[in-house]
Amino acid sequence: MRNMHNNLWGQGTGRMPEEDIIQAGKDDLKALSITLGKQEYLLGTKSPTSIDCDTYATLAFFFGHPFFAKMPWVAECRKEYPNLELFFERMKNQLYPELKNKAA
């Protein structure tokens, strides 16, 4: 934990007020939602690209990690941006079929 705290402090996030960090997370998820729109994949392709895989990893951090998934602002974003929820589930099922139908 101490290393993580030092790393966050060093790159700047650790010095920001919690409200600002949460707002930045909300803004990032909103930008992803807008970029994805109604497409299945971020670049509008028929199959996922490395960008989709990177985005899945980011969403897995928020939507799939038990600690973050329970945060009220994350739950709010999941409801507000259903396209991200669908994208997350689609990518999870495609990349990890053994996890299909398991809770995030």
PDB file of N, CA and C in Angstrom:
ATOM      1  N   MET A   1       0.824  -1.193   0.000  1.00  0.00           N
ATOM      2  CA  MET A   1       0.000   0.000   0.000  1.00  0.00           C
ATOM      3  C   MET A   1       0.869   1.259   0.000  1.00  0.00           C
ATOM      4  N   ARG A   2       1.962   1.210   0.727  1.00  0.00           N
ATOM      5  CA  ARG A   2       2.813   2.387   0.815  1.00  0.00           C
ATOM      6  C   ARG A   2       3.400   2.747  -0.543  1.00  0.00           C
ATOM      7  N   ASN A   3       3.816   1.721  -1.293  1.00  0.00           N
ATOM      8  CA  ASN A   3       4.345   1.968  -2.636  1.00  0.00           C
ATOM      9  C   ASN A   3       3.289   2.605  -3.537  1.00  0.00           C
ATOM     10  N   MET A   4       2.054   2.084  -3.459  1.00  0.00           N
ATOM     11  CA  MET A   4       0.986   2.638  -4.286  1.00  0.00           C
ATOM     12  C   MET A   4       0.746   4.099  -3.907  1.00  0.00           C
ATOM     13  N   HIS A   5       0.713   4.376  -2.624  1.00  0.00           N
ATOM     14  CA  HIS A   5       0.521   5.762  -2.176  1.00  0.00           C
ATOM     15  C   HIS A   5       1.632   6.661  -2.705  1.00  0.00           C
ATOM     16  N   ASN A   6       2.867   6.203  -2.602  1.00  0.00           N
ATOM     17  CA  ASN A   6       4.003   6.991  -3.102  1.00  0.00           C
ATOM     18  C   ASN A   6       3.927   7.205  -4.604  1.00  0.00           C
ATOM     19  N   ASN A   7       3.528   6.163  -5.330  1.00  0.00           N
ATOM     20  CA  ASN A   7       3.390   6.288  -6.782  1.00  0.00           C
ATOM     21  C   ASN A   7       2.302   7.294  -7.150  1.00  0.00           C
ATOM     22  N   LEU A   8       1.161   7.199  -6.483  1.00  0.00           N
ATOM     23  CA  LEU A   8       0.071   8.139  -6.765  1.00  0.00           C
ATOM     24  C   LEU A   8       0.465   9.563  -6.400  1.00  0.00           C
ATOM     25  N   TRP A   9       1.194   9.718  -5.325  1.00  0.00           N
ATOM     26  CA  TRP A   9       1.663  11.040  -4.921  1.00  0.00           C
ATOM     27  C   TRP A   9       2.634  11.573  -5.976  1.00  0.00           C
ATOM     28  N   GLY A  10       3.537  10.733  -6.417  1.00  0.00           N
ATOM     29  CA  GLY A  10       4.554  11.155  -7.376  1.00  0.00           C
ATOM     30  C   GLY A  10       3.993  11.565  -8.721  1.00  0.00           C
ATOM     31  N   GLN A  11       2.963  10.875  -9.184  1.00  0.00           N
ATOM     32  CA  GLN A  11       2.394  11.245 -10.488  1.00  0.00           C
ATOM     33  C   GLN A  11       1.290  12.285 -10.376  1.00  0.00           C
ATOM     34  N   GLY A  12       0.926  12.675  -9.163  1.00  0.00           N
ATOM     35  CA  GLY A  12       0.028  13.811  -8.985  1.00  0.00           C
ATOM     36  C   GLY A  12      -1.354  13.476  -8.464  1.00  0.00           C
ATOM     37  N   THR A  13      -1.868  12.296  -8.789  1.00  0.00           N
ATOM     38  CA  THR A  13      -3.222  11.954  -8.362  1.00  0.00           C
ATOM     39  C   THR A  13      -3.339  11.945  -6.850  1.00  0.00           C
ATOM     40  N   GLY A  14      -2.309  11.497  -6.172  1.00  0.00           N
ATOM     41  CA  GLY A  14      -2.342  11.420  -4.717  1.00  0.00           C
ATOM     42  C   GLY A  14      -2.427  12.771  -4.029  1.00  0.00           C
ATOM     43  N   ARG A  15      -2.187  13.826  -4.777  1.00  0.00           N
ATOM     44  CA  ARG A  15      -2.268  15.184  -4.198  1.00  0.00           C
ATOM     45  C   ARG A  15      -3.603  15.864  -4.482  1.00  0.00           C
ATOM     46  N   MET A  16      -4.432  15.208  -5.270  1.00  0.00           N
ATOM     47  CA  MET A  16      -5.720  15.795  -5.639  1.00  0.00           C
ATOM     48  C   MET A  16      -6.776  15.479  -4.579  1.00  0.00           C
ATOM     49  N   PRO A  17      -7.735  16.380  -4.381  1.00  0.00           N
ATOM     50  CA  PRO A  17      -8.855  16.063  -3.484  1.00  0.00           C
ATOM     51  C   PRO A  17      -9.650  14.883  -4.058  1.00  0.00           C
ATOM     52  N   GLU A  18     -10.222  14.083  -3.177  1.00  0.00           N
ATOM     53  CA  GLU A  18     -10.976  12.894  -3.604  1.00  0.00           C
ATOM     54  C   GLU A  18     -12.070  13.247  -4.608  1.00  0.00           C
ATOM     55  N   GLU A  19     -12.759  14.367  -4.400  1.00  0.00           N
ATOM     56  CA  GLU A  19     -13.836  14.772  -5.313  1.00  0.00           C
ATOM     57  C   GLU A  19     -13.308  14.979  -6.734  1.00  0.00           C
ATOM     58  N   ASP A  20     -12.113  15.535  -6.849  1.00  0.00           N
ATOM     59  CA  ASP A  20     -11.510  15.763  -8.168  1.00  0.00           C
ATOM     60  C   ASP A  20     -11.128  14.457  -8.842  1.00  0.00           C
ATOM     61  N   ILE A  21     -10.653  13.504  -8.058  1.00  0.00           N
ATOM     62  CA  ILE A  21     -10.293  12.198  -8.609  1.00  0.00           C
ATOM     63  C   ILE A  21     -11.542  11.493  -9.126  1.00  0.00           C
ATOM     64  N   ILE A  22     -12.607  11.538  -8.345  1.00  0.00           N
ATOM     65  CA  ILE A  22     -13.871  10.915  -8.754  1.00  0.00           C
ATOM     66  C   ILE A  22     -14.408  11.598 -10.006  1.00  0.00           C
ATOM     67  N   GLN A  23     -14.365  12.914 -10.052  1.00  0.00           N
ATOM     68  CA  GLN A  23     -14.853  13.635 -11.228  1.00  0.00           C
ATOM     69  C   GLN A  23     -14.045  13.273 -12.466  1.00  0.00           C
ATOM     70  N   ALA A  24     -12.738  13.131 -12.309  1.00  0.00           N
ATOM     71  CA  ALA A  24     -11.892  12.731 -13.443  1.00  0.00           C
ATOM     72  C   ALA A  24     -12.287  11.345 -13.938  1.00  0.00           C
ATOM     73  N   GLY A  25     -12.569  10.431 -13.020  1.00  0.00           N
ATOM     74  CA  GLY A  25     -13.023   9.091 -13.409  1.00  0.00           C
ATOM     75  C   GLY A  25     -14.349   9.140 -14.150  1.00  0.00           C
ATOM     76  N   LYS A  26     -15.278   9.935 -13.640  1.00  0.00           N
ATOM     77  CA  LYS A  26     -16.575  10.101 -14.308  1.00  0.00           C
ATOM     78  C   LYS A  26     -16.400  10.692 -15.701  1.00  0.00           C
ATOM     79  N   ASP A  27     -15.560  11.701 -15.803  1.00  0.00           N
ATOM     80  CA  ASP A  27     -15.317  12.339 -17.100  1.00  0.00           C
ATOM     81  C   ASP A  27     -14.708  11.352 -18.099  1.00  0.00           C
ATOM     82  N   ASP A  28     -13.783  10.522 -17.627  1.00  0.00           N
ATOM     83  CA  ASP A  28     -13.163   9.529 -18.504  1.00  0.00           C
ATOM     84  C   ASP A  28     -14.174   8.506 -18.994  1.00  0.00           C
ATOM     85  N   LEU A  29     -15.043   8.021 -18.094  1.00  0.00           N
ATOM     86  CA  LEU A  29     -16.049   7.048 -18.500  1.00  0.00           C
ATOM     87  C   LEU A  29     -17.067   7.674 -19.452  1.00  0.00           C
ATOM     88  N   LYS A  30     -17.406   8.928 -19.232  1.00  0.00           N
ATOM     89  CA  LYS A  30     -18.318   9.628 -20.141  1.00  0.00           C
ATOM     90  C   LYS A  30     -17.690   9.738 -21.530  1.00  0.00           C
ATOM     91  N   ALA A  31     -16.410  10.101 -21.586  1.00  0.00           N
ATOM     92  CA  ALA A  31     -15.718  10.212 -22.876  1.00  0.00           C
ATOM     93  C   ALA A  31     -15.690   8.867 -23.598  1.00  0.00           C
ATOM     94  N   LEU A  32     -15.440   7.794 -22.870  1.00  0.00           N
ATOM     95  CA  LEU A  32     -15.460   6.465 -23.483  1.00  0.00           C
ATOM     96  C   LEU A  32     -16.844   6.133 -24.017  1.00  0.00           C
ATOM     97  N   SER A  33     -17.874   6.459 -23.247  1.00  0.00           N
ATOM     98  CA  SER A  33     -19.249   6.189 -23.662  1.00  0.00           C
ATOM     99  C   SER A  33     -19.597   6.953 -24.935  1.00  0.00           C
ATOM    100  N   ILE A  34     -19.213   8.206 -24.986  1.00  0.00           N
ATOM    101  CA  ILE A  34     -19.487   9.022 -26.174  1.00  0.00           C
ATOM    102  C   ILE A  34     -18.739   8.472 -27.377  1.00  0.00           C
ATOM    103  N   THR A  35     -17.480   8.104 -27.186  1.00  0.00           N
ATOM    104  CA  THR A  35     -16.673   7.565 -28.282  1.00  0.00           C
ATOM    105  C   THR A  35     -17.255   6.257 -28.796  1.00  0.00           C
ATOM    106  N   LEU A  36     -17.675   5.385 -27.887  1.00  0.00           N
ATOM    107  CA  LEU A  36     -18.256   4.102 -28.287  1.00  0.00           C
ATOM    108  C   LEU A  36     -19.594   4.295 -28.982  1.00  0.00           C
ATOM    109  N   GLY A  37     -20.416   5.179 -28.443  1.00  0.00           N
ATOM    110  CA  GLY A  37     -21.733   5.413 -29.024  1.00  0.00           C
ATOM    111  C   GLY A  37     -22.536   4.132 -29.113  1.00  0.00           C
ATOM    112  N   LYS A  38     -23.103   3.862 -30.285  1.00  0.00           N
ATOM    113  CA  LYS A  38     -23.909   2.657 -30.499  1.00  0.00           C
ATOM    114  C   LYS A  38     -23.120   1.542 -31.173  1.00  0.00           C
ATOM    115  N   GLN A  39     -21.828   1.772 -31.359  1.00  0.00           N
ATOM    116  CA  GLN A  39     -20.984   0.772 -32.012  1.00  0.00           C
ATOM    117  C   GLN A  39     -20.703  -0.380 -31.049  1.00  0.00           C
ATOM    118  N   GLU A  40     -20.375  -1.531 -31.616  1.00  0.00           N
ATOM    119  CA  GLU A  40     -19.979  -2.659 -30.774  1.00  0.00           C
ATOM    120  C   GLU A  40     -18.554  -2.489 -30.276  1.00  0.00           C
ATOM    121  N   TYR A  41     -17.697  -1.884 -31.122  1.00  0.00           N
ATOM    122  CA  TYR A  41     -16.292  -1.698 -30.774  1.00  0.00           C
ATOM    123  C   TYR A  41     -15.906  -0.252 -31.044  1.00  0.00           C
ATOM    124  N   LEU A  42     -14.898   0.218 -30.328  1.00  0.00           N
ATOM    125  CA  LEU A  42     -14.559   1.642 -30.330  1.00  0.00           C
ATOM    126  C   LEU A  42     -14.259   2.228 -31.698  1.00  0.00           C
ATOM    127  N   LEU A  43     -13.603   1.468 -32.562  1.00  0.00           N
ATOM    128  CA  LEU A  43     -13.255   1.994 -33.885  1.00  0.00           C
ATOM    129  C   LEU A  43     -14.303   1.672 -34.946  1.00  0.00           C
ATOM    130  N   GLY A  44     -15.420   1.107 -34.516  1.00  0.00           N
ATOM    131  CA  GLY A  44     -16.483   0.778 -35.459  1.00  0.00           C
ATOM    132  C   GLY A  44     -16.194  -0.466 -36.274  1.00  0.00           C
ATOM    133  N   THR A  45     -15.231  -1.260 -35.841  1.00  0.00           N
ATOM    134  CA  THR A  45     -14.858  -2.474 -36.558  1.00  0.00           C
ATOM    135  C   THR A  45     -15.823  -3.610 -36.226  1.00  0.00           C
ATOM    136  N   LYS A  46     -15.725  -4.702 -37.009  1.00  0.00           N
ATOM    137  CA  LYS A  46     -16.590  -5.857 -36.778  1.00  0.00           C
ATOM    138  C   LYS A  46     -16.035  -6.786 -35.704  1.00  0.00           C
ATOM    139  N   SER A  47     -14.778  -6.607 -35.396  1.00  0.00           N
ATOM    140  CA  SER A  47     -14.150  -7.395 -34.336  1.00  0.00           C
ATOM    141  C   SER A  47     -13.279  -6.463 -33.500  1.00  0.00           C
ATOM    142  N   PRO A  48     -12.958  -6.879 -32.280  1.00  0.00           N
ATOM    143  CA  PRO A  48     -12.201  -5.997 -31.390  1.00  0.00           C
ATOM    144  C   PRO A  48     -10.763  -5.767 -31.856  1.00  0.00           C
ATOM    145  N   THR A  49     -10.265  -4.596 -31.532  1.00  0.00           N
ATOM    146  CA  THR A  49      -8.867  -4.246 -31.805  1.00  0.00           C
ATOM    147  C   THR A  49      -8.130  -4.175 -30.465  1.00  0.00           C
ATOM    148  N   SER A  50      -6.844  -3.882 -30.526  1.00  0.00           N
ATOM    149  CA  SER A  50      -6.074  -3.752 -29.288  1.00  0.00           C
ATOM    150  C   SER A  50      -6.617  -2.599 -28.435  1.00  0.00           C
ATOM    151  N   ILE A  51      -7.187  -1.601 -29.071  1.00  0.00           N
ATOM    152  CA  ILE A  51      -7.772  -0.480 -28.321  1.00  0.00           C
ATOM    153  C   ILE A  51      -8.962  -0.959 -27.502  1.00  0.00           C
ATOM    154  N   ASP A  52      -9.769  -1.841 -28.083  1.00  0.00           N
ATOM    155  CA  ASP A  52     -10.897  -2.407 -27.347  1.00  0.00           C
ATOM    156  C   ASP A  52     -10.412  -3.244 -26.165  1.00  0.00           C
ATOM    157  N   CYS A  53      -9.332  -3.978 -26.366  1.00  0.00           N
ATOM    158  CA  CYS A  53      -8.771  -4.785 -25.272  1.00  0.00           C
ATOM    159  C   CYS A  53      -8.249  -3.895 -24.153  1.00  0.00           C
ATOM    160  N   ASP A  54      -7.583  -2.818 -24.517  1.00  0.00           N
ATOM    161  CA  ASP A  54      -7.102  -1.871 -23.505  1.00  0.00           C
ATOM    162  C   ASP A  54      -8.272  -1.240 -22.750  1.00  0.00           C
ATOM    163  N   THR A  55      -9.315  -0.896 -23.495  1.00  0.00           N
ATOM    164  CA  THR A  55     -10.496  -0.286 -22.874  1.00  0.00           C
ATOM    165  C   THR A  55     -11.184  -1.279 -21.955  1.00  0.00           C
ATOM    166  N   TYR A  56     -11.269  -2.538 -22.389  1.00  0.00           N
ATOM    167  CA  TYR A  56     -11.838  -3.572 -21.520  1.00  0.00           C
ATOM    168  C   TYR A  56     -11.062  -3.656 -20.210  1.00  0.00           C
ATOM    169  N   ALA A  57      -9.730  -3.632 -20.300  1.00  0.00           N
ATOM    170  CA  ALA A  57      -8.903  -3.711 -19.087  1.00  0.00           C
ATOM    171  C   ALA A  57      -9.199  -2.550 -18.148  1.00  0.00           C
ATOM    172  N   THR A  58      -9.392  -1.363 -18.709  1.00  0.00           N
ATOM    173  CA  THR A  58      -9.719  -0.199 -17.891  1.00  0.00           C
ATOM    174  C   THR A  58     -11.087  -0.365 -17.238  1.00  0.00           C
ATOM    175  N   LEU A  59     -12.063  -0.809 -18.021  1.00  0.00           N
ATOM    176  CA  LEU A  59     -13.405  -1.002 -17.467  1.00  0.00           C
ATOM    177  C   LEU A  59     -13.414  -2.132 -16.441  1.00  0.00           C
ATOM    178  N   ALA A  60     -12.591  -3.150 -16.645  1.00  0.00           N
ATOM    179  CA  ALA A  60     -12.522  -4.254 -15.681  1.00  0.00           C
ATOM    180  C   ALA A  60     -12.034  -3.749 -14.331  1.00  0.00           C
ATOM    181  N   PHE A  61     -11.164  -2.766 -14.368  1.00  0.00           N
ATOM    182  CA  PHE A  61     -10.673  -2.149 -13.131  1.00  0.00           C
ATOM    183  C   PHE A  61     -11.834  -1.536 -12.353  1.00  0.00           C
ATOM    184  N   PHE A  62     -12.722  -0.833 -13.056  1.00  0.00           N
ATOM    185  CA  PHE A  62     -13.858  -0.179 -12.403  1.00  0.00           C
ATOM    186  C   PHE A  62     -15.036  -1.129 -12.195  1.00  0.00           C
ATOM    187  N   PHE A  63     -15.418  -1.858 -13.238  1.00  0.00           N
ATOM    188  CA  PHE A  63     -16.635  -2.663 -13.191  1.00  0.00           C
ATOM    189  C   PHE A  63     -16.399  -4.057 -12.601  1.00  0.00           C
ATOM    190  N   GLY A  64     -15.199  -4.581 -12.719  1.00  0.00           N
ATOM    191  CA  GLY A  64     -14.944  -5.959 -12.320  1.00  0.00           C
ATOM    192  C   GLY A  64     -14.264  -6.133 -10.982  1.00  0.00           C
ATOM    193  N   HIS A  65     -13.670  -5.097 -10.462  1.00  0.00           N
ATOM    194  CA  HIS A  65     -12.968  -5.193  -9.179  1.00  0.00           C
ATOM    195  C   HIS A  65     -13.973  -4.981  -8.050  1.00  0.00           C
ATOM    196  N   PRO A  66     -14.053  -5.915  -7.107  1.00  0.00           N
ATOM    197  CA  PRO A  66     -15.073  -5.807  -6.054  1.00  0.00           C
ATOM    198  C   PRO A  66     -15.028  -4.487  -5.279  1.00  0.00           C
ATOM    199  N   PHE A  67     -13.851  -3.962  -5.043  1.00  0.00           N
ATOM    200  CA  PHE A  67     -13.737  -2.712  -4.292  1.00  0.00           C
ATOM    201  C   PHE A  67     -14.331  -1.539  -5.060  1.00  0.00           C
ATOM    202  N   PHE A  68     -13.944  -1.391  -6.327  1.00  0.00           N
ATOM    203  CA  PHE A  68     -14.393  -0.245  -7.120  1.00  0.00           C
ATOM    204  C   PHE A  68     -15.827  -0.407  -7.603  1.00  0.00           C
ATOM    205  N   ALA A  69     -16.227  -1.628  -7.940  1.00  0.00           N
ATOM    206  CA  ALA A  69     -17.578  -1.855  -8.461  1.00  0.00           C
ATOM    207  C   ALA A  69     -18.658  -1.448  -7.467  1.00  0.00           C
ATOM    208  N   LYS A  70     -18.328  -1.459  -6.173  1.00  0.00           N
ATOM    209  CA  LYS A  70     -19.318  -1.105  -5.143  1.00  0.00           C
ATOM    210  C   LYS A  70     -19.363   0.386  -4.839  1.00  0.00           C
ATOM    211  N   MET A  71     -18.452   1.151  -5.416  1.00  0.00           N
ATOM    212  CA  MET A  71     -18.454   2.591  -5.158  1.00  0.00           C
ATOM    213  C   MET A  71     -19.675   3.228  -5.814  1.00  0.00           C
ATOM    214  N   PRO A  72     -20.371   4.103  -5.096  1.00  0.00           N
ATOM    215  CA  PRO A  72     -21.592   4.705  -5.646  1.00  0.00           C
ATOM    216  C   PRO A  72     -21.385   5.394  -6.993  1.00  0.00           C
ATOM    217  N   TRP A  73     -20.284   6.104  -7.182  1.00  0.00           N
ATOM    218  CA  TRP A  73     -20.086   6.814  -8.450  1.00  0.00           C
ATOM    219  C   TRP A  73     -19.865   5.846  -9.599  1.00  0.00           C
ATOM    220  N   VAL A  74     -19.277   4.683  -9.335  1.00  0.00           N
ATOM    221  CA  VAL A  74     -19.082   3.682 -10.390  1.00  0.00           C
ATOM    222  C   VAL A  74     -20.437   3.074 -10.760  1.00  0.00           C
ATOM    223  N   ALA A  75     -21.242   2.739  -9.754  1.00  0.00           N
ATOM    224  CA  ALA A  75     -22.582   2.208 -10.005  1.00  0.00           C
ATOM    225  C   ALA A  75     -23.417   3.214 -10.798  1.00  0.00           C
ATOM    226  N   GLU A  76     -23.283   4.480 -10.453  1.00  0.00           N
ATOM    227  CA  GLU A  76     -23.990   5.555 -11.168  1.00  0.00           C
ATOM    228  C   GLU A  76     -23.576   5.592 -12.644  1.00  0.00           C
ATOM    229  N   CYS A  77     -22.287   5.480 -12.901  1.00  0.00           N
ATOM    230  CA  CYS A  77     -21.789   5.501 -14.288  1.00  0.00           C
ATOM    231  C   CYS A  77     -22.242   4.274 -15.064  1.00  0.00           C
ATOM    232  N   ARG A  78     -22.306   3.136 -14.397  1.00  0.00           N
ATOM    233  CA  ARG A  78     -22.767   1.914 -15.071  1.00  0.00           C
ATOM    234  C   ARG A  78     -24.202   2.083 -15.550  1.00  0.00           C
ATOM    235  N   LYS A  79     -25.020   2.748 -14.740  1.00  0.00           N
ATOM    236  CA  LYS A  79     -26.420   2.991 -15.124  1.00  0.00           C
ATOM    237  C   LYS A  79     -26.515   4.084 -16.179  1.00  0.00           C
ATOM    238  N   GLU A  80     -25.700   5.115 -16.032  1.00  0.00           N
ATOM    239  CA  GLU A  80     -25.757   6.256 -16.940  1.00  0.00           C
ATOM    240  C   GLU A  80     -25.217   5.921 -18.333  1.00  0.00           C
ATOM    241  N   TYR A  81     -24.269   4.986 -18.399  1.00  0.00           N
ATOM    242  CA  TYR A  81     -23.641   4.631 -19.671  1.00  0.00           C
ATOM    243  C   TYR A  81     -23.818   3.139 -19.951  1.00  0.00           C
ATOM    244  N   PRO A  82     -25.059   2.738 -20.287  1.00  0.00           N
ATOM    245  CA  PRO A  82     -25.316   1.304 -20.507  1.00  0.00           C
ATOM    246  C   PRO A  82     -24.500   0.729 -21.664  1.00  0.00           C
ATOM    247  N   ASN A  83     -24.080   1.578 -22.601  1.00  0.00           N
ATOM    248  CA  ASN A  83     -23.268   1.060 -23.699  1.00  0.00           C
ATOM    249  C   ASN A  83     -21.916   0.559 -23.192  1.00  0.00           C
ATOM    250  N   LEU A  84     -21.387   1.168 -22.136  1.00  0.00           N
ATOM    251  CA  LEU A  84     -20.128   0.689 -21.563  1.00  0.00           C
ATOM    252  C   LEU A  84     -20.345  -0.643 -20.855  1.00  0.00           C
ATOM    253  N   GLU A  85     -21.468  -0.779 -20.193  1.00  0.00           N
ATOM    254  CA  GLU A  85     -21.799  -2.045 -19.530  1.00  0.00           C
ATOM    255  C   GLU A  85     -21.907  -3.165 -20.571  1.00  0.00           C
ATOM    256  N   LEU A  86     -22.596  -2.884 -21.682  1.00  0.00           N
ATOM    257  CA  LEU A  86     -22.732  -3.879 -22.753  1.00  0.00           C
ATOM    258  C   LEU A  86     -21.376  -4.209 -23.382  1.00  0.00           C
ATOM    259  N   PHE A  87     -20.569  -3.186 -23.611  1.00  0.00           N
ATOM    260  CA  PHE A  87     -19.229  -3.375 -24.166  1.00  0.00           C
ATOM    261  C   PHE A  87     -18.400  -4.248 -23.229  1.00  0.00           C
ATOM    262  N   PHE A  88     -18.431  -3.925 -21.936  1.00  0.00           N
ATOM    263  CA  PHE A  88     -17.675  -4.685 -20.945  1.00  0.00           C
ATOM    264  C   PHE A  88     -18.074  -6.156 -20.969  1.00  0.00           C
ATOM    265  N   GLU A  89     -19.361  -6.433 -20.953  1.00  0.00           N
ATOM    266  CA  GLU A  89     -19.841  -7.825 -20.966  1.00  0.00           C
ATOM    267  C   GLU A  89     -19.485  -8.515 -22.281  1.00  0.00           C
ATOM    268  N   ARG A  90     -19.632  -7.814 -23.399  1.00  0.00           N
ATOM    269  CA  ARG A  90     -19.298  -8.387 -24.705  1.00  0.00           C
ATOM    270  C   ARG A  90     -17.826  -8.788 -24.762  1.00  0.00           C
ATOM    271  N   MET A  91     -16.970  -7.863 -24.336  1.00  0.00           N
ATOM    272  CA  MET A  91     -15.535  -8.135 -24.366  1.00  0.00           C
ATOM    273  C   MET A  91     -15.167  -9.246 -23.380  1.00  0.00           C
ATOM    274  N   LYS A  92     -15.751  -9.233 -22.206  1.00  0.00           N
ATOM    275  CA  LYS A  92     -15.474 -10.275 -21.216  1.00  0.00           C
ATOM    276  C   LYS A  92     -15.848 -11.638 -21.780  1.00  0.00           C
ATOM    277  N   ASN A  93     -17.023 -11.729 -22.401  1.00  0.00           N
ATOM    278  CA  ASN A  93     -17.478 -13.002 -22.959  1.00  0.00           C
ATOM    279  C   ASN A  93     -16.628 -13.442 -24.138  1.00  0.00           C
ATOM    280  N   GLN A  94     -16.137 -12.488 -24.904  1.00  0.00           N
ATOM    281  CA  GLN A  94     -15.313 -12.833 -26.055  1.00  0.00           C
ATOM    282  C   GLN A  94     -13.889 -13.221 -25.635  1.00  0.00           C
ATOM    283  N   LEU A  95     -13.321 -12.474 -24.703  1.00  0.00           N
ATOM    284  CA  LEU A  95     -11.948 -12.742 -24.275  1.00  0.00           C
ATOM    285  C   LEU A  95     -11.858 -13.884 -23.268  1.00  0.00           C
ATOM    286  N   TYR A  96     -12.877 -14.009 -22.433  1.00  0.00           N
ATOM    287  CA  TYR A  96     -12.863 -14.995 -21.356  1.00  0.00           C
ATOM    288  C   TYR A  96     -14.196 -15.761 -21.335  1.00  0.00           C
ATOM    289  N   PRO A  97     -14.438 -16.615 -22.328  1.00  0.00           N
ATOM    290  CA  PRO A  97     -15.737 -17.314 -22.391  1.00  0.00           C
ATOM    291  C   PRO A  97     -16.021 -18.141 -21.161  1.00  0.00           C
ATOM    292  N   GLU A  98     -14.980 -18.573 -20.447  1.00  0.00           N
ATOM    293  CA  GLU A  98     -15.201 -19.358 -19.233  1.00  0.00           C
ATOM    294  C   GLU A  98     -15.868 -18.532 -18.129  1.00  0.00           C
ATOM    295  N   LEU A  99     -15.839 -17.202 -18.258  1.00  0.00           N
ATOM    296  CA  LEU A  99     -16.476 -16.326 -17.270  1.00  0.00           C
ATOM    297  C   LEU A  99     -17.898 -15.930 -17.645  1.00  0.00           C
ATOM    298  N   LYS A 100     -18.355 -16.410 -18.784  1.00  0.00           N
ATOM    299  CA  LYS A 100     -19.692 -16.038 -19.257  1.00  0.00           C
ATOM    300  C   LYS A 100     -20.730 -16.327 -18.181  1.00  0.00           C
ATOM    301  N   ASN A 101     -21.605 -15.368 -18.000  1.00  0.00           N
ATOM    302  CA  ASN A 101     -22.700 -15.433 -17.030  1.00  0.00           C
ATOM    303  C   ASN A 101     -22.250 -15.389 -15.585  1.00  0.00           C
ATOM    304  N   LYS A 102     -20.990 -15.053 -15.331  1.00  0.00           N
ATOM    305  CA  LYS A 102     -20.538 -14.846 -13.956  1.00  0.00           C
ATOM    306  C   LYS A 102     -20.591 -13.354 -13.660  1.00  0.00           C
ATOM    307  N   ALA A 103     -20.905 -13.020 -12.442  1.00  0.00           N
ATOM    308  CA  ALA A 103     -21.008 -11.613 -12.039  1.00  0.00           C
ATOM    309  C   ALA A 103     -19.663 -10.925 -12.197  1.00  0.00           C
ATOM    310  N   ALA A 104     -19.738  -9.622 -12.546  1.00  0.00           N
ATOM    311  CA  ALA A 104     -18.510  -8.830 -12.704  1.00  0.00           C
ATOM    312  C   ALA A 104     -17.910  -8.528 -11.364  1.00  0.00           C
TER     313      ALA A 104
END
